[in-house]
Tab-separated table of C-alpha atoms and ligand atoms in Angstrom:
chain	number	residue	atom	x	y	z
A	1	MET	CA	0.000	0.000	0.000
A	2	LYS	CA	1.193	3.482	-0.844
A	3	ILE	CA	1.967	5.619	2.198
A	4	SER	CA	1.518	9.349	1.869
A	5	ALA	CA	2.864	12.156	4.051
A	6	PRO	CA	0.664	12.936	7.074
A	7	LYS	CA	-2.073	15.519	6.473
A	8	GLY	CA	-0.803	19.048	6.987
A	9	THR	CA	2.865	18.218	6.349
A	10	ARG	CA	4.807	19.036	3.200
A	11	ASP	CA	7.954	17.828	1.538
A	12	ILE	CA	10.322	20.592	0.538
A	13	LEU	CA	11.790	19.324	-2.702
A	14	PRO	CA	15.201	20.130	-4.231
A	15	ALA	CA	13.488	22.319	-6.858
A	16	GLU	CA	12.358	24.782	-4.150
A	17	ILE	CA	15.171	24.427	-1.656
A	18	THR	CA	17.199	27.402	-2.897
A	19	ARG	CA	14.288	29.696	-2.019
A	20	TRP	CA	14.260	28.318	1.489
A	21	GLN	CA	18.020	28.634	1.776
A	22	ARG	CA	17.853	32.245	0.621
A	23	VAL	CA	15.197	33.354	3.121
A	24	GLU	CA	17.052	31.464	5.877
A	25	ARG	CA	20.392	33.045	5.004
A	26	VAL	CA	19.032	36.596	4.731
A	27	PHE	CA	17.179	36.144	8.040
A	28	ALA	CA	20.351	34.960	9.825
A	29	GLU	CA	22.352	37.844	8.299
A	30	THR	CA	19.737	40.429	9.270
A	31	CYS	CA	19.544	39.080	12.835
A	32	ALA	CA	23.345	39.186	13.071
A	33	ASN	CA	23.303	42.880	12.045
A	34	TYR	CA	21.077	43.630	15.022
A	35	GLY	CA	23.157	41.569	17.460
A	36	TYR	CA	20.841	38.532	17.643
A	37	GLN	CA	22.574	35.163	18.073
A	38	GLU	CA	21.157	31.828	17.015
A	39	ILE	CA	19.779	29.386	19.564
A	40	ARG	CA	18.615	25.809	18.865
A	41	VAL	CA	16.221	24.194	21.317
A	42	PRO	CA	14.560	20.741	21.403
A	43	THR	CA	11.652	19.858	19.132
A	44	PHE	CA	9.681	18.504	22.098
A	45	GLU	CA	9.386	19.737	25.663
A	46	TYR	CA	7.471	18.717	28.764
A	47	THR	CA	3.791	19.466	28.107
A	48	GLU	CA	3.614	21.575	31.242
A	49	LEU	CA	5.943	24.162	29.694
A	50	PHE	CA	3.381	25.023	27.024
A	51	GLU	CA	0.410	24.763	29.387
A	52	ARG	CA	2.044	27.278	31.703
A	53	GLY	CA	3.801	29.371	29.062
A	54	VAL	CA	1.380	29.569	26.141
A	55	GLY	CA	-1.679	29.333	28.430
A	56	ASP	CA	-4.289	26.691	29.151
A	57	THR	CA	-7.185	28.726	27.738
A	58	THR	CA	-5.621	29.200	24.301
A	59	ASP	CA	-6.703	27.229	21.234
A	60	VAL	CA	-3.080	26.216	20.776
A	61	VAL	CA	-2.969	24.422	24.137
A	62	THR	CA	-6.550	23.183	24.398
A	63	LYS	CA	-7.022	21.960	20.818
A	64	GLU	CA	-3.877	21.974	18.759
A	65	MET	CA	-0.988	20.352	20.599
A	66	TYR	CA	0.633	17.103	19.554
A	67	THR	CA	0.969	15.583	23.008
A	68	PHE	CA	2.090	12.058	23.775
A	69	THR	CA	3.274	9.960	26.663
A	70	ASP	CA	6.755	8.531	26.204
A	71	LYS	CA	7.891	5.078	27.299
A	72	GLY	CA	8.920	6.538	30.665
A	73	GLY	CA	5.377	7.797	31.271
A	74	ARG	CA	6.243	11.503	30.776
A	75	SER	CA	3.854	13.808	28.969
A	76	LEU	CA	5.713	15.460	26.113
A	77	THR	CA	4.550	17.853	23.399
A	78	LEU	CA	5.920	18.698	19.964
A	79	ARG	CA	6.524	22.440	20.209
A	80	PRO	CA	3.581	24.449	18.856
A	81	GLU	CA	5.796	27.568	18.828
A	82	GLY	CA	9.313	28.658	19.782
A	83	THR	CA	9.039	31.210	22.570
A	84	ALA	CA	8.277	28.898	25.505
A	85	GLY	CA	11.252	26.630	24.705
A	86	VAL	CA	13.610	29.580	24.278
A	87	VAL	CA	12.469	31.056	27.594
A	88	ARG	CA	12.998	27.663	29.253
A	89	ALA	CA	16.502	27.485	27.759
A	90	TYR	CA	17.248	31.086	28.830
A	91	ILE	CA	16.393	30.225	32.431
A	92	GLU	CA	17.920	26.732	32.514
A	93	ASN	CA	21.245	27.862	31.055
A	94	GLY	CA	21.641	30.867	33.357
A	95	MET	CA	21.515	33.294	30.444
A	96	ALA	CA	20.170	35.974	32.768
A	97	SER	CA	23.774	36.508	33.862
A	98	LEU	CA	24.818	37.430	30.288
A	99	PRO	CA	25.075	41.118	29.351
A	100	SER	CA	21.558	42.423	28.930
A	101	PRO	CA	19.617	42.559	26.675
A	102	VAL	CA	20.131	38.959	25.592
A	103	ARG	CA	19.165	38.775	21.918
A	104	LEU	CA	18.388	35.376	20.381
A	105	PHE	CA	17.007	34.141	17.077
A	106	TYR	CA	15.859	30.740	15.826
A	107	ASP	CA	14.766	28.851	12.746
A	108	ILE	CA	12.448	25.997	13.730
A	109	THR	CA	9.659	23.645	12.756
A	110	ALA	CA	6.496	23.879	14.863
A	111	PHE	CA	3.459	21.618	15.121
A	112	ARG	CA	-0.211	22.448	15.546
A	113	TYR	CA	-3.222	20.214	14.966
A	114	GLU	CA	-5.162	22.753	12.893
A	115	ASN	CA	-7.653	22.644	10.042
A	116	VAL	CA	-5.390	22.421	7.047
A	117	GLN	CA	-5.837	25.103	4.395
A	118	LYS	CA	-3.758	27.450	2.282
A	119	GLY	CA	-1.047	28.868	4.548
A	120	ARG	CA	-2.110	26.711	7.494
A	121	TYR	CA	-0.280	23.457	8.092
A	122	ARG	CA	0.223	20.991	10.923
A	123	GLU	CA	3.975	21.059	10.592
A	124	PHE	CA	5.267	24.492	9.611
A	125	HIS	CA	8.399	26.606	9.912
A	126	GLN	CA	9.019	29.716	11.937
A	127	PHE	CA	11.852	32.223	12.007
A	128	GLY	CA	11.769	33.960	15.355
A	129	ALA	CA	13.673	36.320	17.603
A	130	GLU	CA	13.453	37.058	21.318
A	131	ALA	CA	15.081	39.800	23.415
A	132	PHE	CA	15.329	39.509	27.196
A	133	GLY	CA	16.026	42.156	29.813
A	134	ALA	CA	14.883	45.405	28.156
A	135	GLU	CA	11.732	47.011	29.453
A	136	GLY	CA	11.440	50.246	27.489
A	137	PRO	CA	9.842	50.490	24.042
A	138	ALA	CA	13.186	50.923	22.221
A	139	VAL	CA	13.635	47.156	21.913
A	140	ASP	CA	10.062	46.750	20.635
A	141	ALA	CA	10.927	49.228	17.877
A	142	GLU	CA	14.261	47.484	17.247
A	143	LEU	CA	12.526	44.150	16.554
A	144	ILE	CA	9.956	45.761	14.291
A	145	HIS	CA	12.732	47.572	12.423
A	146	LEU	CA	14.625	44.276	12.085
A	147	LEU	CA	11.571	42.684	10.485
A	148	GLN	CA	11.002	45.579	8.168
A	149	GLN	CA	14.656	45.520	7.159
A	150	TYR	CA	14.413	41.779	6.508
A	151	PHE	CA	11.396	42.280	4.238
A	152	THR	CA	13.227	45.077	2.410
A	153	ARG	CA	16.256	42.857	1.825
A	154	LEU	CA	13.984	40.194	0.343
A	155	GLY	CA	12.355	42.820	-1.875
A	156	LEU	CA	8.978	42.357	-0.197
A	157	LYS	CA	6.481	45.201	-0.417
A	158	GLN	CA	2.904	45.760	0.666
A	159	THR	CA	2.987	44.197	4.093
A	160	SER	CA	1.428	46.390	6.711
A	161	LEU	CA	2.427	46.588	10.336
A	162	HIS	CA	-0.433	46.493	12.844
A	163	ILE	CA	0.261	47.320	16.480
A	164	ASN	CA	-1.738	47.353	19.690
A	165	SER	CA	-1.185	47.271	23.427
A	166	ILE	CA	-2.953	44.728	25.619
A	167	GLY	CA	-1.691	46.166	28.883
A	168	CYS	CA	-0.262	44.580	31.994
A	169	PRO	CA	-1.901	42.515	34.778
A	170	VAL	CA	-2.986	45.767	36.456
A	171	CYS	CA	-4.969	47.203	33.554
A	172	ARG	CA	-6.009	43.732	32.396
A	173	ALA	CA	-7.829	43.046	35.679
A	174	SER	CA	-10.044	46.143	35.468
A	175	TYR	CA	-10.484	45.652	31.719
A	176	ASN	CA	-11.627	42.045	32.269
A	177	ASP	CA	-14.438	43.352	34.493
A	178	LEU	CA	-15.412	45.852	31.815
A	179	LEU	CA	-15.345	43.191	29.114
A	180	ARG	CA	-17.385	40.747	31.203
A	181	ASP	CA	-20.007	43.480	31.749
A	182	TYR	CA	-20.146	43.961	27.994
A	183	LEU	CA	-20.292	40.225	27.198
A	184	ARG	CA	-22.709	39.094	29.905
A	185	PRO	CA	-25.921	39.856	27.951
A	186	TYR	CA	-24.563	37.810	24.995
A	187	LEU	CA	-23.608	34.629	26.858
A	188	ASP	CA	-26.358	32.642	25.118
A	189	THR	CA	-25.068	33.768	21.732
A	190	LEU	CA	-21.404	33.020	22.425
A	191	CYS	CA	-20.032	29.547	21.648
A	192	GLU	CA	-19.524	27.004	24.414
A	193	THR	CA	-15.765	27.590	24.548
A	194	CYS	CA	-16.286	31.333	24.888
A	195	ASN	CA	-18.588	30.733	27.846
A	196	VAL	CA	-15.643	29.011	29.550
A	197	ARG	CA	-13.319	31.795	28.395
A	198	PHE	CA	-15.748	34.362	29.826
A	199	GLU	CA	-15.024	32.981	33.290
A	200	LYS	CA	-11.341	32.111	32.948
A	201	ASN	CA	-9.856	34.635	30.534
A	202	PRO	CA	-12.392	36.888	28.754
A	203	LEU	CA	-9.739	38.467	26.498
A	204	ARG	CA	-9.625	35.155	24.604
A	205	VAL	CA	-13.272	35.686	23.534
A	206	ILE	CA	-12.040	38.576	21.359
A	207	ASP	CA	-9.750	36.141	19.535
A	208	CYS	CA	-12.486	33.537	18.853
A	209	LYS	CA	-12.817	32.495	15.220
A	210	VAL	CA	-16.518	31.555	15.464
A	211	GLU	CA	-18.559	34.033	13.411
A	212	ARG	CA	-21.303	34.689	15.955
A	213	CYS	CA	-18.695	35.382	18.652
A	214	GLN	CA	-16.887	37.770	16.317
A	215	ALA	CA	-20.175	39.590	15.686
A	216	VAL	CA	-20.565	40.067	19.447
A	217	THR	CA	-17.010	41.254	20.097
A	218	LYS	CA	-16.938	43.676	17.168
A	219	ASN	CA	-18.151	46.516	19.382
A	220	ALA	CA	-16.559	45.349	22.633
A	221	PRO	CA	-14.503	47.890	24.619
A	222	ALA	CA	-10.835	47.791	23.597
A	223	LEU	CA	-7.980	47.285	26.000
A	224	LEU	CA	-6.056	50.054	24.271
A	225	ASP	CA	-8.634	52.556	25.488
A	226	ASN	CA	-8.355	51.271	29.048
A	227	LEU	CA	-4.597	51.104	29.681
A	228	CYS	CA	-3.054	52.087	32.999
A	229	PRO	CA	-0.797	55.193	32.817
A	230	ASP	CA	2.447	53.130	32.661
A	231	CYS	CA	1.207	50.996	29.772
A	232	ALA	CA	-0.182	54.039	27.952
A	233	GLU	CA	3.220	55.724	28.282
A	234	HIS	CA	4.966	52.612	26.976
A	235	PHE	CA	2.697	52.496	23.936
A	236	ALA	CA	3.187	56.206	23.242
A	237	GLY	CA	6.954	55.630	23.538
A	238	LEU	CA	6.796	52.821	20.997
A	239	GLN	CA	5.003	55.058	18.531
A	240	GLN	CA	7.641	57.759	18.992
A	241	HIS	CA	10.462	55.261	18.378
A	242	LEU	CA	8.735	53.962	15.256
A	243	LYS	CA	8.259	57.498	13.993
A	244	LEU	CA	11.951	58.169	14.523
A	245	LEU	CA	12.716	55.124	12.359
A	246	GLY	CA	10.254	56.213	9.679
A	247	ILE	CA	7.884	53.296	10.316
A	248	GLU	CA	4.163	53.953	10.028
A	249	PRO	CA	2.068	51.382	11.855
A	250	VAL	CA	-1.678	50.848	11.751
A	251	ILE	CA	-3.108	51.024	15.272
A	252	ASP	CA	-5.290	47.933	15.439
A	253	ARG	CA	-7.396	47.536	18.585
A	254	GLY	CA	-8.471	44.080	17.436
A	255	ILE	CA	-5.080	42.399	17.857
A	256	VAL	CA	-5.040	40.377	21.069
A	257	ARG	CA	-2.869	37.481	19.753
A	258	GLY	CA	-3.665	33.833	20.296
A	259	LEU	CA	-1.198	33.073	23.087
A	260	ASP	CA	-1.616	34.017	26.746
A	261	TYR	CA	1.834	35.317	27.594
A	262	TYR	CA	1.546	38.736	25.964
A	263	THR	CA	1.648	42.016	27.848
A	264	ARG	CA	1.706	45.557	26.461
A	265	THR	CA	2.979	45.669	22.851
A	266	VAL	CA	1.525	43.195	20.354
A	267	PHE	CA	2.056	43.425	16.615
A	268	GLU	CA	1.468	41.625	13.336
A	269	PHE	CA	2.659	42.009	9.776
A	270	VAL	CA	-0.248	41.370	7.474
A	271	SER	CA	-0.383	40.818	3.727
A	272	GLU	CA	-3.221	40.892	1.264
A	273	HIS	CA	-1.917	37.919	-0.679
A	274	VAL	CA	-1.758	34.937	1.659
A	275	GLY	CA	-5.509	34.339	1.476
A	276	THR	CA	-7.358	34.196	4.756
A	277	GLN	CA	-4.120	33.426	6.562
A	278	GLY	CA	-2.831	36.949	5.976
A	279	THR	CA	-0.679	37.188	9.069
A	280	ILE	CA	2.877	36.532	8.016
A	281	CYS	CA	4.375	37.429	11.330
A	282	GLY	CA	3.187	37.975	14.880
A	283	GLY	CA	4.840	38.986	18.083
A	284	GLY	CA	4.813	41.021	21.205
A	285	ARG	CA	6.022	41.638	24.696
A	286	TYR	CA	5.790	39.013	27.462
A	287	ASP	CA	7.043	40.683	30.617
A	288	GLY	CA	5.632	38.007	32.958
A	289	LEU	CA	6.628	34.860	31.075
A	290	VAL	CA	10.156	34.268	32.392
A	291	GLU	CA	8.904	34.502	35.958
A	292	SER	CA	5.905	32.241	35.302
A	293	ILE	CA	8.258	29.523	34.023
A	294	GLY	CA	10.439	29.762	37.121
A	295	GLY	CA	13.007	32.467	36.307
A	296	GLN	CA	13.659	35.859	37.840
A	297	PRO	CA	11.242	38.607	36.731
A	298	THR	CA	12.621	39.585	33.311
A	299	PRO	CA	10.968	41.599	30.561
A	300	GLY	CA	10.922	39.940	27.157
A	301	ILE	CA	9.696	40.535	23.639
A	302	GLY	CA	9.853	38.665	20.358
A	303	PHE	CA	8.193	37.615	17.140
A	304	ALA	CA	7.787	34.625	14.877
A	305	LEU	CA	7.408	34.659	11.140
A	306	GLY	CA	5.659	31.865	9.242
A	307	VAL	CA	8.133	30.791	6.578
A	308	GLU	CA	5.566	29.053	4.344
A	309	ARG	CA	3.450	32.217	4.388
A	310	LEU	CA	6.496	34.381	3.705
A	311	LEU	CA	7.357	32.272	0.645
A	312	MET	CA	3.744	32.425	-0.560
A	313	GLU	CA	3.900	36.195	-0.239
A	314	LEU	CA	7.188	36.422	-2.153
A	315	GLU	CA	5.653	34.341	-4.912
A	316	ALA	CA	2.430	36.364	-4.969
A	317	GLN	CA	4.458	39.551	-5.372
A	318	GLU	CA	6.257	37.832	-8.262
A	319	LEU	CA	9.658	38.487	-6.794
A	320	GLU	CA	12.410	36.617	-8.492
A	321	LEU	CA	13.253	33.606	-6.398
A	322	PRO	CA	16.466	31.698	-7.009
A	323	GLN	CA	16.216	28.458	-8.937
A	324	ALA	CA	18.121	25.326	-7.947
A	325	PRO	CA	21.635	25.761	-9.368
A	326	LEU	CA	23.005	23.397	-12.021
A	327	LEU	CA	26.241	21.503	-11.444
A	328	PRO	CA	29.250	23.271	-13.002
A	329	LEU	CA	30.406	20.105	-14.791
A	330	TYR	CA	29.321	16.697	-16.035
A	331	LEU	CA	32.033	14.207	-17.046
A	332	ALA	CA	30.780	11.785	-19.716
A	333	PRO	CA	32.911	8.610	-19.958
A	334	LEU	CA	32.944	5.967	-22.685
A	335	PRO	CA	32.879	2.293	-21.631
A	336	THR	CA	36.713	2.171	-21.837
A	337	THR	CA	37.345	5.292	-19.743
A	338	ARG	CA	35.025	4.742	-16.792
A	339	ASP	CA	37.749	4.241	-14.179
A	340	ALA	CA	39.835	7.191	-15.388
A	341	THR	CA	36.721	9.395	-15.398
A	342	ALA	CA	35.633	8.262	-11.933
A	343	LEU	CA	39.086	9.216	-10.647
A	344	LEU	CA	38.976	12.569	-12.444
A	345	CYS	CA	35.551	13.244	-10.947
A	346	ALA	CA	36.842	12.435	-7.441
A	347	ARG	CA	39.930	14.661	-7.871
A	348	LEU	CA	37.791	17.633	-8.978
A	349	ARG	CA	35.371	17.120	-6.080
A	350	GLU	CA	38.373	17.107	-3.729
A	351	ARG	CA	39.149	20.571	-5.140
A	352	GLY	CA	35.658	21.776	-4.231
A	353	ILE	CA	34.178	21.604	-7.732
A	354	GLY	CA	30.564	20.476	-8.190
A	355	VAL	CA	30.794	17.631	-10.684
A	356	ALA	CA	28.952	14.421	-11.527
A	357	THR	CA	29.574	11.465	-13.806
A	358	ASP	CA	27.709	8.380	-14.948
A	359	LEU	CA	27.025	5.722	-12.303
A	360	ILE	CA	24.554	3.517	-14.108
A	361	GLY	CA	26.176	2.620	-17.435
A	362	ARG	CA	24.194	4.981	-19.681
A	363	SER	CA	25.029	5.380	-23.370
A	364	LEU	CA	26.905	8.559	-24.344
A	365	LYS	CA	23.742	9.928	-25.963
A	366	ALA	CA	21.709	9.367	-22.806
A	367	GLN	CA	24.484	10.887	-20.712
A	368	LEU	CA	24.544	14.044	-22.820
A	369	LYS	CA	20.773	14.358	-22.439
A	370	TYR	CA	21.162	14.017	-18.668
A	371	ALA	CA	24.018	16.555	-18.644
A	372	ALA	CA	21.890	19.088	-20.537
A	373	LYS	CA	19.320	18.994	-17.737
A	374	THR	CA	21.642	18.987	-14.754
A	375	ALA	CA	24.947	20.730	-15.576
A	376	THR	CA	26.244	23.931	-17.130
A	377	ALA	CA	29.207	22.283	-18.929
A	378	VAL	CA	30.275	18.859	-20.103
A	379	ILE	CA	33.545	17.103	-20.970
A	380	VAL	CA	33.370	13.895	-22.987
A	381	VAL	CA	36.223	11.734	-21.704
A	382	GLY	CA	37.267	9.371	-24.505
A	383	ASP	CA	40.449	7.300	-24.922
A	384	THR	CA	42.350	10.169	-26.581
A	385	GLU	CA	41.414	12.550	-23.794
A	386	VAL	CA	42.715	10.088	-21.197
A	387	GLU	CA	45.943	9.426	-23.151
A	388	THR	CA	46.823	13.029	-24.035
A	389	GLY	CA	44.977	14.950	-21.317
A	390	ASN	CA	43.627	17.296	-23.971
A	391	ALA	CA	39.857	17.711	-23.793
A	392	LYS	CA	37.069	20.124	-24.683
A	393	LEU	CA	34.915	21.772	-22.062
A	394	ARG	CA	31.581	22.461	-23.739
A	395	ASN	CA	29.357	25.181	-22.354
A	396	LEU	CA	25.847	23.733	-22.437
A	397	SER	CA	23.995	27.010	-22.647
A	398	ASP	CA	25.734	28.485	-25.737
A	399	GLY	CA	27.625	25.486	-27.188
A	400	SER	CA	31.020	27.258	-27.022
A	401	GLU	CA	34.092	25.087	-26.386
A	402	THR	CA	37.273	25.702	-24.387
A	403	GLU	CA	40.450	23.579	-24.635
A	404	VAL	CA	41.379	22.167	-21.226
A	405	ASN	CA	44.111	19.898	-19.880
A	406	LEU	CA	42.900	16.990	-17.747
A	407	ASN	CA	46.410	16.559	-16.326
A	408	ASP	CA	46.294	20.069	-14.874
A	409	LEU	CA	43.283	19.848	-12.570
A	410	ASP	CA	44.165	22.968	-10.580
A	411	THR	CA	43.802	25.132	-13.698
A	412	LEU	CA	40.609	23.307	-14.702
A	413	ALA	CA	39.206	23.784	-11.187
A	414	GLU	CA	40.004	27.513	-11.311
A	415	LEU	CA	38.261	27.798	-14.676
A	416	LEU	CA	35.150	26.030	-13.350
A	417	LYS	CA	34.998	28.187	-10.261
A	418	LYS	CA	34.544	31.309	-12.420
B	501	LIG	P1	1.899	32.934	16.270
B	501	LIG	O1	1.135	34.135	15.830
B	501	LIG	O2	1.130	31.830	16.871
B	501	LIG	O3	3.019	33.447	17.260
B	501	LIG	O4	2.709	32.356	15.047
B	501	LIG	C1	3.598	33.182	14.332
B	501	LIG	C2	3.449	32.967	12.843
B	501	LIG	O5	3.591	31.589	12.537
B	501	LIG	C3	2.068	33.317	12.289
B	501	LIG	O6	1.958	34.695	12.041
B	501	LIG	C4	2.040	32.508	11.013
B	501	LIG	O7	2.723	33.195	9.968
B	501	LIG	C5	2.818	31.276	11.388
B	501	LIG	N1	1.911	30.150	11.680
B	501	LIG	C6	1.229	29.922	12.822
B	501	LIG	N2	0.500	28.806	12.716
B	501	LIG	C7	0.715	28.310	11.478
B	501	LIG	C8	0.254	27.161	10.759
B	501	LIG	N3	-0.570	26.269	11.308
B	501	LIG	N4	0.711	26.977	9.497
B	501	LIG	C9	1.561	27.859	8.921
B	501	LIG	N5	2.029	28.947	9.556
B	501	LIG	C10	1.618	29.173	10.809
B	501	LIG	C11	3.928	32.644	17.860
B	501	LIG	O8	4.145	31.498	17.550
B	501	LIG	C12	4.758	33.349	18.912
B	501	LIG	N6	5.692	32.373	19.491
B	501	LIG	C13	5.466	34.536	18.326
B	501	LIG	C14	6.289	35.265	19.337
B	501	LIG	C15	7.624	35.133	19.536
B	501	LIG	N7	5.834	36.111	20.227
B	501	LIG	C16	6.847	36.532	20.984
B	501	LIG	N8	7.931	35.920	20.578
């Protein structure tokens, strides 16, 4: 029986890998310019980390986690996102003693049991960054500028930045009362889950995807209009920093984000092209998260960018994406020169040249057909070529030929590197 890939997963084939490599490389370079260093954390963590970190009233934790019990009876979960694991690693490895702010970035796969659709998968990729130890809005602006710079380097246009503030525990508590007062008359209309959210964490009702709940929350009071003075000052400071950097955000009272750890600044980069899944990137501040996972109180902020959605956006904007490169050389042997050609191929590879030769006994005609599809140049290695060393390097795109000496591989290697 044929076995297919699990629903919601995708193979990334060689034909598209150069695009992935490019966005990965430019992301790493951009992060390095801003002083962010790469961190790699485990693919699975103890389930409790996500329950405590991401929040047990979120869709991610209640509905979407891939949780399993291992042979030792421990409950483990494939990470649904990167922040909780990075915070755990920050605490566990004593990174709080490093010069502050500690700036980290990552390139990970994440797993969520979601309804699969365009731009929404069960295994997907995120590029993310987190900064620990800076409380003021300057670091919020730094991360947003980093993202904007990254998009610019990729040539991406038409993504808009939406920002909001969802306050701190102080303003959240009085806002929750206000929101409950607003929602109470609609409890019969709200979905079952939102009735639970109403009690436990009413802010989550605003994030509900059920249409009738969205109709109710459309006119709900916004947290942004009910911030405490400190949070209001922080948000005003962020706007000033963004202005200084020439960044014009859309103030979007509707952004509450789908994860529980956020405080104050939240933001998203949204595109018109990625269908209903228009959010390419989301992030925000999480000043209480380090402490809630067992560390010292430490402010933190970060973002994660959906790589599949980013690539969809690049494609939709018809930006030129690199194609898989061809090999610089194919060596075509005749039946009598197979050993000599195999050795030649090995010697060139040892010099760092990308080269292939026949491994399956193809005819010369079939080899040349193969070479035309996979390489930029070919050398036919016949008996004379082996005896004299004199051979012709044929450029496969324009048919031009260059005399080369197979006994002088350093010169040939230099020529092929050009
Ligand atoms: P998030 O909004 O849940 O935030 O995910 C970030 C991005 O990951 C989304 O904007 C989207 O592009 C992508 N994404 C999420 N789910 C899927 C999916 N099922 N399929 C494809 N792409 C998806 C976080 O994960 C936070 N950890 C971000 C953060 C970092 N906040 C602070 N630091």
